[in-house]
Coordinates of C-alpha atoms and ligand atoms in Angstrom, one line a residue:
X24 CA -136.5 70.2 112.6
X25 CA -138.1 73.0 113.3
X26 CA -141.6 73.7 111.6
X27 CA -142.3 77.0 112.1
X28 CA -138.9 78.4 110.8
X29 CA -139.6 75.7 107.5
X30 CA -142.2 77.5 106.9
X31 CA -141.0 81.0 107.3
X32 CA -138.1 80.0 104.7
X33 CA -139.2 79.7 100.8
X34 CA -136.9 77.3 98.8
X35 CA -135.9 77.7 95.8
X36 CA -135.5 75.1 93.0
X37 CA -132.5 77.3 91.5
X38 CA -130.7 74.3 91.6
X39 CA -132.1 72.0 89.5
X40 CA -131.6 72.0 85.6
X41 CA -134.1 71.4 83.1
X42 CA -133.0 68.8 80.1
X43 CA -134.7 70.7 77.2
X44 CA -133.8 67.6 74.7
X45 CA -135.0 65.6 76.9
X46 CA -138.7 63.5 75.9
X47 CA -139.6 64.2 79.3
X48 CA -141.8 66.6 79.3
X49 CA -140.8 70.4 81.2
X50 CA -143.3 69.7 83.9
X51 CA -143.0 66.5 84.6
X52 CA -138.9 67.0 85.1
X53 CA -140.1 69.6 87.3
X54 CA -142.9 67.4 88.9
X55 CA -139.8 64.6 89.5
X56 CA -137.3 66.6 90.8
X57 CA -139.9 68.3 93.5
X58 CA -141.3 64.8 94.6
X59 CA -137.4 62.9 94.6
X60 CA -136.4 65.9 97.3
X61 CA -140.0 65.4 99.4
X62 CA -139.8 61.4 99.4
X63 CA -136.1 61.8 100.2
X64 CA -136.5 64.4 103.0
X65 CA -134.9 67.3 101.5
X66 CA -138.1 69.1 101.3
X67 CA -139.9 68.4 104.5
X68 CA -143.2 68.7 105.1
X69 CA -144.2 72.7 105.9
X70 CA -141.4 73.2 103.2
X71 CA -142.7 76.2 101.6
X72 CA -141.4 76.9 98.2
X73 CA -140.9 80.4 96.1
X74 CA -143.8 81.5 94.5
X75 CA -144.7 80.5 90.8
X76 CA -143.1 83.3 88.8
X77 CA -139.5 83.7 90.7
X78 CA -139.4 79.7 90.3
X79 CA -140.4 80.0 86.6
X80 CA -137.5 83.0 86.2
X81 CA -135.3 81.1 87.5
X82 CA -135.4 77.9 85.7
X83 CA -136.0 79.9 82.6
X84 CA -139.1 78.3 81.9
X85 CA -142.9 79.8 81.2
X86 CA -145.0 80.1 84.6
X87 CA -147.9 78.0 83.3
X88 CA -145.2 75.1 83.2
X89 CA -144.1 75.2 86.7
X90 CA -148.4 75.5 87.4
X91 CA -148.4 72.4 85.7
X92 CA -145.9 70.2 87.7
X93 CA -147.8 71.9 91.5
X94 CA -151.0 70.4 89.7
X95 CA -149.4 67.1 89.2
X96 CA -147.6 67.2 92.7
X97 CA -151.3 68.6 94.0
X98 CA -153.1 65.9 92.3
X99 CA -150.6 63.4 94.1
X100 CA -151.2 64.6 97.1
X101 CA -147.3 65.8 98.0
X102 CA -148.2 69.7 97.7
X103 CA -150.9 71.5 99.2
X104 CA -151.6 75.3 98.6
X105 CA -151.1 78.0 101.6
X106 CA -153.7 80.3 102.7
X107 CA -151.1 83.2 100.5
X108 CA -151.7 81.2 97.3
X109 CA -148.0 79.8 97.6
X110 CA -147.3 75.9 97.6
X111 CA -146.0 74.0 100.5
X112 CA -145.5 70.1 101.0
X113 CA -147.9 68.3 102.3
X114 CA -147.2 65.9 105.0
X115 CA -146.3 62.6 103.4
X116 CA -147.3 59.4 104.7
X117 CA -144.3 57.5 106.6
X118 CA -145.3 54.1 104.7
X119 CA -144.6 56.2 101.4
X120 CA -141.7 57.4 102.4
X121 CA -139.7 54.4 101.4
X122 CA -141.3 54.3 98.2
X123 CA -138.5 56.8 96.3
X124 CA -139.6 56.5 92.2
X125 CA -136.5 56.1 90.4
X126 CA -135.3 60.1 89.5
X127 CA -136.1 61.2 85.8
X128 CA -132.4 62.0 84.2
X129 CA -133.3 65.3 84.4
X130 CA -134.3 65.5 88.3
X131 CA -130.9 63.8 89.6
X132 CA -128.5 62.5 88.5
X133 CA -128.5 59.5 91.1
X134 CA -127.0 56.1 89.3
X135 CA -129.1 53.2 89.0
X136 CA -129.5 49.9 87.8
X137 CA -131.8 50.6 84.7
X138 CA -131.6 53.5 81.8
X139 CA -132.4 57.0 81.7
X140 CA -135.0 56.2 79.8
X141 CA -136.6 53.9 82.3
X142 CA -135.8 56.0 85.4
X143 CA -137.8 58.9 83.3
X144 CA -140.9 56.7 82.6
X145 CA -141.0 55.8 86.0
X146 CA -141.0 58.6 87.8
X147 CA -144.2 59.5 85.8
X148 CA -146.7 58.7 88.3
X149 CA -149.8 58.7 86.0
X150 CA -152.6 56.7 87.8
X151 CA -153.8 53.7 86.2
X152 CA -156.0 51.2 86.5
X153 CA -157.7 51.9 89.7
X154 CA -161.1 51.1 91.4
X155 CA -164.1 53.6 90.9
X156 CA -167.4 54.1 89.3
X157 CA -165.4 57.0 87.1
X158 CA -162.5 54.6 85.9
X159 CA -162.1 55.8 82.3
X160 CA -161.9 52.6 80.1
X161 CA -163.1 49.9 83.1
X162 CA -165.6 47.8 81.6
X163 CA -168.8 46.2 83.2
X164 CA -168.3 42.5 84.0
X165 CA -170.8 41.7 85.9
X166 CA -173.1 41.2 82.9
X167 CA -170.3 38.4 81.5
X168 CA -171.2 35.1 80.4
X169 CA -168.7 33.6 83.1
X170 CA -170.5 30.5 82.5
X171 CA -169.8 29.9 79.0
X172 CA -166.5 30.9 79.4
X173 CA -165.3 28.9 82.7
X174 CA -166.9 26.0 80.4
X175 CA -164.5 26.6 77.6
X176 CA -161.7 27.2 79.8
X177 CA -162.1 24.0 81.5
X178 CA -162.7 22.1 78.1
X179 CA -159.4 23.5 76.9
X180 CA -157.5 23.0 79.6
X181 CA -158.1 19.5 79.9
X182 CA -158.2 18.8 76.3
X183 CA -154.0 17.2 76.2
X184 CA -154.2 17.1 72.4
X185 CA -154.3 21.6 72.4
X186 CA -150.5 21.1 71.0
X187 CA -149.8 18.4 73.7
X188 CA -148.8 21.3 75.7
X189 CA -146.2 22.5 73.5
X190 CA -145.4 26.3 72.3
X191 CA -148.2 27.9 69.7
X192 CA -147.0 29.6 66.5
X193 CA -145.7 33.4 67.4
X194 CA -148.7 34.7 65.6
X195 CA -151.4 33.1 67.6
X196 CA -153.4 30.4 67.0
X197 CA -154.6 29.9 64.0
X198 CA -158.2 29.0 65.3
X199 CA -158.4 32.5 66.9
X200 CA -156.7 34.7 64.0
X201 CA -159.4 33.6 62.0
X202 CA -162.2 34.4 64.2
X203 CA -160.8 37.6 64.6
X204 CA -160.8 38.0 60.7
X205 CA -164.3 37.2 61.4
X206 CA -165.1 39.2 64.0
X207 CA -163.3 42.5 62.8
X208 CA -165.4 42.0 58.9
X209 CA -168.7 41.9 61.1
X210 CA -168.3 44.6 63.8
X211 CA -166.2 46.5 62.1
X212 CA -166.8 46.3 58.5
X213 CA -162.7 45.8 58.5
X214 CA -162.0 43.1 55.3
X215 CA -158.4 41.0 56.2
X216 CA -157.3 37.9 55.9
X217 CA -156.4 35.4 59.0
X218 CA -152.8 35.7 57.8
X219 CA -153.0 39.2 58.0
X220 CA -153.9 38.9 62.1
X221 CA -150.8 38.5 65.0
X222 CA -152.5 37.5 68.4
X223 CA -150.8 39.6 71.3
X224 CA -151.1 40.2 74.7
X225 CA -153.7 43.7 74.3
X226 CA -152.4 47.0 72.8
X227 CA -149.9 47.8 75.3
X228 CA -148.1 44.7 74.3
X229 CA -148.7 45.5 70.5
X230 CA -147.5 49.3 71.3
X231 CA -144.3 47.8 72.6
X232 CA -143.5 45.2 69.8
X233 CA -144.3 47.6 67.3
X234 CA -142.4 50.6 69.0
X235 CA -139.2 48.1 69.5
X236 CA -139.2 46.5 65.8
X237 CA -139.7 50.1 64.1
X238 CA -138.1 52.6 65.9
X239 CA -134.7 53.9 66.0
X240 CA -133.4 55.9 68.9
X241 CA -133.9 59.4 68.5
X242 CA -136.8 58.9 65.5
X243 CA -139.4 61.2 65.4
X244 CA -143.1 59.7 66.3
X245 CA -146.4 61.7 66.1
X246 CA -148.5 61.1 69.3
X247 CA -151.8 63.0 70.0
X248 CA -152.2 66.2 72.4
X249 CA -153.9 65.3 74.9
X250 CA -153.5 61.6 74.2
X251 CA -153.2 57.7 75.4
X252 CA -150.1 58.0 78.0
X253 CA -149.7 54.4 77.7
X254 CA -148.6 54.6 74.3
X255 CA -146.3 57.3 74.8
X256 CA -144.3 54.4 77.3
X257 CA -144.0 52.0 75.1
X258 CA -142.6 54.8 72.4
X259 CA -140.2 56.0 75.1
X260 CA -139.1 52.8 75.9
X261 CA -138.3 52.3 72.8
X262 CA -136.2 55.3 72.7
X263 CA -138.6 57.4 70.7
X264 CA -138.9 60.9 70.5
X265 CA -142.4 62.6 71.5
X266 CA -143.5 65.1 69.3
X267 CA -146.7 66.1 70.4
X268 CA -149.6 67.0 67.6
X269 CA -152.9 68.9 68.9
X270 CA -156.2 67.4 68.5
X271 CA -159.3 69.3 67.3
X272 CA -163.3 68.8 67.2
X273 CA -162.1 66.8 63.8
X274 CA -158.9 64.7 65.4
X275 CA -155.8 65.0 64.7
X276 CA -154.4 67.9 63.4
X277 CA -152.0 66.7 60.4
X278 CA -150.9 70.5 59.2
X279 CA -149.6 71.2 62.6
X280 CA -147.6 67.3 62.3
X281 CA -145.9 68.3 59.2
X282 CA -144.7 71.8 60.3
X283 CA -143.9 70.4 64.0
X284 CA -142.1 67.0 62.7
X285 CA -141.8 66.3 59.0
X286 CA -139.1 63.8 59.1
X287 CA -141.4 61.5 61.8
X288 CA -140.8 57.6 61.2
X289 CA -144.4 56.7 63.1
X290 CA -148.2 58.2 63.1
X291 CA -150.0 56.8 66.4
X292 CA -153.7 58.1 66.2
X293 CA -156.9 56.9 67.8
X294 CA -159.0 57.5 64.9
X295 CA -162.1 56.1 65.8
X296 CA -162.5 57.4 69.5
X297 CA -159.8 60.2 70.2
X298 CA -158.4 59.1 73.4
X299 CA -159.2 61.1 75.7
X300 CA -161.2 63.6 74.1
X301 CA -163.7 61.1 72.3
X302 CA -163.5 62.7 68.7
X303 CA -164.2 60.9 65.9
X304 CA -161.3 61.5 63.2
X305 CA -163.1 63.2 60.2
X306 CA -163.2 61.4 56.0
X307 CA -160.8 64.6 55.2
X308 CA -158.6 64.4 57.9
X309 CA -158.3 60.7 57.6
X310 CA -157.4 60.7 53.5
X311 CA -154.9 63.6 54.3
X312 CA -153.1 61.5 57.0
X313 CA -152.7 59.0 54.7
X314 CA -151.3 60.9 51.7
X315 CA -148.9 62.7 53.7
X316 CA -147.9 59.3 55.3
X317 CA -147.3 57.6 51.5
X318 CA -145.8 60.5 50.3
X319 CA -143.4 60.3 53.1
X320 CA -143.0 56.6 53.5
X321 CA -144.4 57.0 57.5
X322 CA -146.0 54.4 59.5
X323 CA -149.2 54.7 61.3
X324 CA -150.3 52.7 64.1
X325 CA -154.3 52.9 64.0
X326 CA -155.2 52.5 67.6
X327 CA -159.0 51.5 66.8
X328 CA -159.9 52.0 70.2
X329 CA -163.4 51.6 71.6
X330 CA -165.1 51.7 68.1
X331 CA -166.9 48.2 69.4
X332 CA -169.1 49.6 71.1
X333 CA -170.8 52.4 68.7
X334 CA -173.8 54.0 70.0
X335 CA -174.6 55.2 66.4
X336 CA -175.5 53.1 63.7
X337 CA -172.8 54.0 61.4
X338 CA -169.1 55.1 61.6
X339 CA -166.2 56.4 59.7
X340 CA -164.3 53.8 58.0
X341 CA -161.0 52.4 59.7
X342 CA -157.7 54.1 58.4
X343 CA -156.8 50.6 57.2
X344 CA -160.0 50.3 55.7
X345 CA -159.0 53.3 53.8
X346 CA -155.4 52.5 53.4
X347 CA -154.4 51.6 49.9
X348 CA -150.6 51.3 50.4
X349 CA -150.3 49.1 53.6
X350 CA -149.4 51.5 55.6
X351 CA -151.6 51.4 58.6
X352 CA -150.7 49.0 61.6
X353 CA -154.2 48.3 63.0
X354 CA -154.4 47.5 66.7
X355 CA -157.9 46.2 68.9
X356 CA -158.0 44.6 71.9
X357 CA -160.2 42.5 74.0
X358 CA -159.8 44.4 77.0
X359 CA -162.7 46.3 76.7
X360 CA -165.1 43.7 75.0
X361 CA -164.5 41.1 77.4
X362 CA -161.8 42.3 80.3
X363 CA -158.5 43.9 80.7
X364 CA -157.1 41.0 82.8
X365 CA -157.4 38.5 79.8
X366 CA -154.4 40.4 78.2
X367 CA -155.5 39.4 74.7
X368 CA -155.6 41.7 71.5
X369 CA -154.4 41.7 68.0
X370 CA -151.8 43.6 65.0
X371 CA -153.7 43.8 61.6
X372 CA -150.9 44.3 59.0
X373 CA -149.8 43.7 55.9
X374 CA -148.8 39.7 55.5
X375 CA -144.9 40.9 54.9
X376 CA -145.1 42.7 58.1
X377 CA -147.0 39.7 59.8
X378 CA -143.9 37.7 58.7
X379 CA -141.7 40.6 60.5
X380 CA -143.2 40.9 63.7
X381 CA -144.0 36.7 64.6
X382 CA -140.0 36.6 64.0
X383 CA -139.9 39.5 65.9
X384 CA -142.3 38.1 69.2
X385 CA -140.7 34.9 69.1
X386 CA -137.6 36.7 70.3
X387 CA -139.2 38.5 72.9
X388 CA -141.8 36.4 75.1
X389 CA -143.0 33.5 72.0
X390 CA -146.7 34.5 72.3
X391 CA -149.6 35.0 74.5
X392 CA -151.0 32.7 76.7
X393 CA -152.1 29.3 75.0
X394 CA -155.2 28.7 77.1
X395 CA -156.4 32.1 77.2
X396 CA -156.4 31.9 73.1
X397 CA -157.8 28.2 72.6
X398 CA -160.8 29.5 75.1
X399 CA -161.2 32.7 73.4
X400 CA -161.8 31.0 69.7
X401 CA -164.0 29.0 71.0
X402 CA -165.8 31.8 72.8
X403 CA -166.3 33.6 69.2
X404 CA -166.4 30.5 66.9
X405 CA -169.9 30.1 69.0
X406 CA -171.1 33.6 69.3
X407 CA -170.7 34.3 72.9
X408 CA -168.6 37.7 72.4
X409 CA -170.8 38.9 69.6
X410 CA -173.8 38.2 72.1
X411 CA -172.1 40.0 74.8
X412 CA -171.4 42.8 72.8
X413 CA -174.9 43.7 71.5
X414 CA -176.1 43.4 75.2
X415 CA -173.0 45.8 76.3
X416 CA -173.9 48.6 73.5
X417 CA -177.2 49.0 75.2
X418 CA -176.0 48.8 78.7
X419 CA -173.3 51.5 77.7
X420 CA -175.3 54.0 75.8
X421 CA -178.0 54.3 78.7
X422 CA -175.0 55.0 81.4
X423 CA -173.4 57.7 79.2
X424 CA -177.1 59.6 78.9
X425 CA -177.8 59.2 82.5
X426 CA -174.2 60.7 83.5
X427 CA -174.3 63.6 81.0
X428 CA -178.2 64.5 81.9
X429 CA -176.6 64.3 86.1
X430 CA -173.3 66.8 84.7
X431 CA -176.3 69.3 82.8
X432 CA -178.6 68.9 85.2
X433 CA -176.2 69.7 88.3
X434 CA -173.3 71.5 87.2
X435 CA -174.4 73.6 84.1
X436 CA -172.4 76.6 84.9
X437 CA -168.9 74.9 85.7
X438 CA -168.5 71.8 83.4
X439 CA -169.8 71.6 79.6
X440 CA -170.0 67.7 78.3
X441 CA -171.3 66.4 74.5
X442 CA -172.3 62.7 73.8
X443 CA -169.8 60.4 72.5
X444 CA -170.3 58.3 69.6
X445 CA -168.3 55.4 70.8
X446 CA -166.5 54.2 73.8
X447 CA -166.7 54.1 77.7
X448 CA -165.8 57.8 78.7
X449 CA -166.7 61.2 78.5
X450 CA -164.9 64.3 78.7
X451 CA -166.5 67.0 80.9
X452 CA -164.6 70.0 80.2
X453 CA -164.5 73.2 82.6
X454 CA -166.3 76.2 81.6
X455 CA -164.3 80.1 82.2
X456 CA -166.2 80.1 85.7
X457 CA -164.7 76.6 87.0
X458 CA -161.6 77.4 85.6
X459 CA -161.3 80.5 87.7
X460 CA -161.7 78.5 90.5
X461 CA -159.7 75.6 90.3
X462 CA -157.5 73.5 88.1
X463 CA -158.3 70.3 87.1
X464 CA -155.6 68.3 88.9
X465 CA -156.4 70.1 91.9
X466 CA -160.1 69.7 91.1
X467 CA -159.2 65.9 91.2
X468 CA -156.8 66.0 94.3
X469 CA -160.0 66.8 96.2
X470 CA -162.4 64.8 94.6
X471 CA -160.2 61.6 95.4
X472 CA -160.4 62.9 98.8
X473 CA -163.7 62.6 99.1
X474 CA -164.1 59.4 97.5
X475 CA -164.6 60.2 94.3
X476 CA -161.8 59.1 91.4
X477 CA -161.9 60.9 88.1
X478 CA -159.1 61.5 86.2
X479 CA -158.0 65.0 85.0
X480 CA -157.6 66.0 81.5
X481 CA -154.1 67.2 81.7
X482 CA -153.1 64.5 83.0
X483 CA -152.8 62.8 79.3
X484 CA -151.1 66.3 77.9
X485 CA -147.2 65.8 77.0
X486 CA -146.9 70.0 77.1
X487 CA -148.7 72.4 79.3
X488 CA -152.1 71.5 78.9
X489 CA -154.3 73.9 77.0
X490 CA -157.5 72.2 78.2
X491 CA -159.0 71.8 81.6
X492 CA -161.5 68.9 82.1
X493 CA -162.2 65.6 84.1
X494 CA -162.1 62.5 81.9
X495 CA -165.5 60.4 83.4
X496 CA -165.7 56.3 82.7
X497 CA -168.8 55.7 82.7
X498 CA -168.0 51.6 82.1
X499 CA -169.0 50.8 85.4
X500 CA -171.3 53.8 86.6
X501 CA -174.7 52.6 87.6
X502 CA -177.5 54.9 86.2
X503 CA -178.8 54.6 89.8
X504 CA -176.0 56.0 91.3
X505 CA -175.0 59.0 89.2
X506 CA -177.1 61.9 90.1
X507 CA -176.3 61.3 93.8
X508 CA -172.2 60.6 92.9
X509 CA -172.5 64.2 90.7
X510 CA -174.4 65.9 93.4
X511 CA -171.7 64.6 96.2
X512 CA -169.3 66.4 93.4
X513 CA -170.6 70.0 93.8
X514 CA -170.2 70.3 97.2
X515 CA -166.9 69.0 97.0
X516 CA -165.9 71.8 94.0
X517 CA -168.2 74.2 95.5
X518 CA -170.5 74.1 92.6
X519 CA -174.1 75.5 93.2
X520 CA -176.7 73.5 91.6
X521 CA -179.1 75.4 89.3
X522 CA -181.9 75.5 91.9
X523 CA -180.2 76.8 94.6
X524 CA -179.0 79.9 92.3
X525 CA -179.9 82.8 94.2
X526 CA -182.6 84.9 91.6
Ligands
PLP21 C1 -156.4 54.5 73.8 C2 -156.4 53.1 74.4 N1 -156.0 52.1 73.6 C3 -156.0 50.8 74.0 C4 -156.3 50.5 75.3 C5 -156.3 49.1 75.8 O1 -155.1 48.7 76.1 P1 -154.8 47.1 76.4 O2 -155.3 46.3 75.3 O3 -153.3 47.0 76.6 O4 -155.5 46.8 77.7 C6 -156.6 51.5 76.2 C7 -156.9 51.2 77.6 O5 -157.4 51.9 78.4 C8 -156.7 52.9 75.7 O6 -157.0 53.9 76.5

């Protein structure tokens, strides 16, 4: 093929139509359809394509929608931009080249073994779970009591009278449920009932179950904008439609719900720790969710995320703490208290829903794992966890001062950050001069390059993101190391530290 006349040529994406109904969002059918044709070849690399507006006009969309797929497609590294501020593909490694995602419905059409609905939530490529001192959520392990816990693994393993062997209850153990009764009245002033507690394999899993046993095809389900992508699978898998609600400097915005989706089946909110932004659901905006949801016979799933680790002395009272009319599904998970790997977390419900969903995971996969749960109660039942815990608060709230004095100290003019009250990450959001510079998922793309793997905000929007900011974990970041990892990130965003500001 010849390069040089590739590049000459500007393709045009005329051909590809855009599933408006579809829960995919715009930009990510756009996103799909660009990446399918450069992993299958049909947009080498050099392929230069028409710029942003002519591609917007004609796919009758908005301009800032086909930005937003380049910044995905940037951030993935398939698209890099030309010296004329068009886009061409980047070269693609040969390795990834047999690596085709399955096509959203939207991008082609190409028959395969699973549903639309699965080929769409595959071809989002949102990254997860990766290795860095900026992985948003990644707790610190290396201050675990591994000893006290290989102990109890050990002793329950080899202890042949756990259930000789045999399945647990659906629910969970009944050990464990009621040290998480326990647990959740002392560290999170929270007041249920053992029976009130189904043991599952994290949130994801409790996402899915609750998505699966609720949900209709087609029903309408609130989710936060910018929000926990996650979350949005399982409700997609479940054959959910998305209807994204903004979040502002008080959470969720429940006026904007009503008028976007007032027949919704399902609330999911993150009450206590906005994820991503980190906002703290206000008492008004809490009570008004709730009244709206009674008055409408809506569930909520309460996503209690991160409010473990408080680096406040007190904190809003849980939606189901508020909740007068079982309505509110509450969700926790050990993930981040102990580690993600366990794949243990639990449903807080009313009992007649407890009833529903044990019948409901004893028809999918029974329960979690048996050893995993007989360990864990005995962690709790002798104050391991709650030990760990007050020793991770500490460790936690220094890391998040030391990272957000490195972001004010170093880059004052391009990113604005605010202390969290809870939780793992910040959000560090770009001021007017950054933004004229650079977008966050190209911000990222280039970051990643150098080493350095933070996530970009609009990576968690389901429209065109409003907001542009980098979503730092500070889990694993060593107060050491974060001046020198912020300083590494001006030169690679150009950023000019205050003291080299020419007077
Ligand atoms: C908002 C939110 N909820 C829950 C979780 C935990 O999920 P799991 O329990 O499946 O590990 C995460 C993980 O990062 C999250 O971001």
């Amino acid at each position: 093929m010849d390069k040089g006349r590739l590049q000459k040529k500007r393709v045009s994406l005329a051909g590809m139509h855009l599933e408006r109904t579809s829960s995919v969002a715009l930009h990510q059918q756009i996103a799909a359809h660009m990446r399918g044709g450069i992993l299958s070849g049909v947009f080498p690399a050099g392929t230069q394509f028409l710029g942003s507006r002519e591609v917007a006009r004609e796919l009758g969309c908005s301009r800032t929608v086909v930005l937003s797929a380049w910044d995905i497609l940037y951030a993935e590294g398939y698209l890099e931009s030309t010296p004329r501020g068009g886009v061409s593909v980047a070269s693609v490694q040969q390795a990834h080249a047999g690596v085709v995602p399955a096509p959203s419905s939207a991008s082609a059409g190409i028959a395969g073994p699973i549903s639309d609905r699965w080929q769409s939530l595959l071809a989002d490529t949102y990254d997860t779970n990766w290795k860095s001192d900026f992985a948003p959520g990644a707790p610190d392990i290396s201050n675990f009591p591994f000893k006290e816990w290989a102990r109890l693994l050990r002793a329950t393993s080899q202890n042949p009278r756990n259930q000789e062997c045999l399945d647990l209850p659906a629910a969970g153990l009944s050990e464990l449920r009621h040290e998480i009764a326990n647990f959740l009245g002392s560290v999170r002033g929270l007041v249920c009932t053992p029976k009130e507690v189904v043991v599952t394999s994290g949130t994801s899993s409790a996402l899915d179950l609750c998505s699966r046993m609720i949900l209709d095809h087609g029903d309408e389900v609130w989710v936060e904008e910018p929000g926990f992508v996650e979350a949005r699978w399982s409700l997609t898998a479940a054959g959910a439609r998305l209807v994204p609600v903004p979040v502002d400097d008080k959470g969720l915005c429940v006026a904007e719900g009503i008028k976007r989706a007032p027949n919704a089946r399902l609330i999911v909110v993150t009450p206590s720790h906005q994820y991503p932004l980190g906002v703290s659901m206000g008492l008004e905006r809490r009570l008004e969710l709730l009244e709206w949801a009674n008055r409408n016979n809506v569930w909520i799933i309460e996503d209690d995320y991160n409010s473990e680790f408080r680096h406040q002395d007190s904190m809003i009272a849980s939606l189901r703490s508020l909740d007068r009319e079982q309505r509110v599904i509450y969700l926790g998970t050990f993930s981040k208290i102990m580690m993600p790997s366990l794949r243990l977390g639990y449903i807080v419900a009313p009992e007649r829903f407890v009833d529903i969903f044990t019948r409901g995971r004893a028809r999918i996969d029974v329960h979690s794992s048996g050893i995993g749960q007989m360990a864990l109660a005995e962690f709790m039942r002798e104050g391991h966890l709650l030990r760990h815990l007050r020793r991770m608060r500490k460790v936690y709230a220094d890391r998040q001062t030391t990272l957000m004095d490195a972001i004010k100290a170093l880059m004052p003019d391009d990113l604005t950050v605010s202390p969290s009250a809870t939780g793992l990450h910040l959000v560090a959001f770009f001021t007017d001069r950054l933004k004229a510079r650079i977008s966050d998922a190209e911000a990222a793309r280039k970051l990643k390059q150098a080493g350095l793997h933070v996530q970009p905000l609009s990576q968690n929007y389901l429209e065109t993101p409003t907001r542009q900011g980098l979503v730092f974990g500070y889990g694993r970041l060593q107060s050491e190391d974060a001046f020198r990892l912020i300083s590494r990130m001006t030169e690679v965003l150009g950023s000019v530290p205050p003291d080299q500001i020419k007077k």
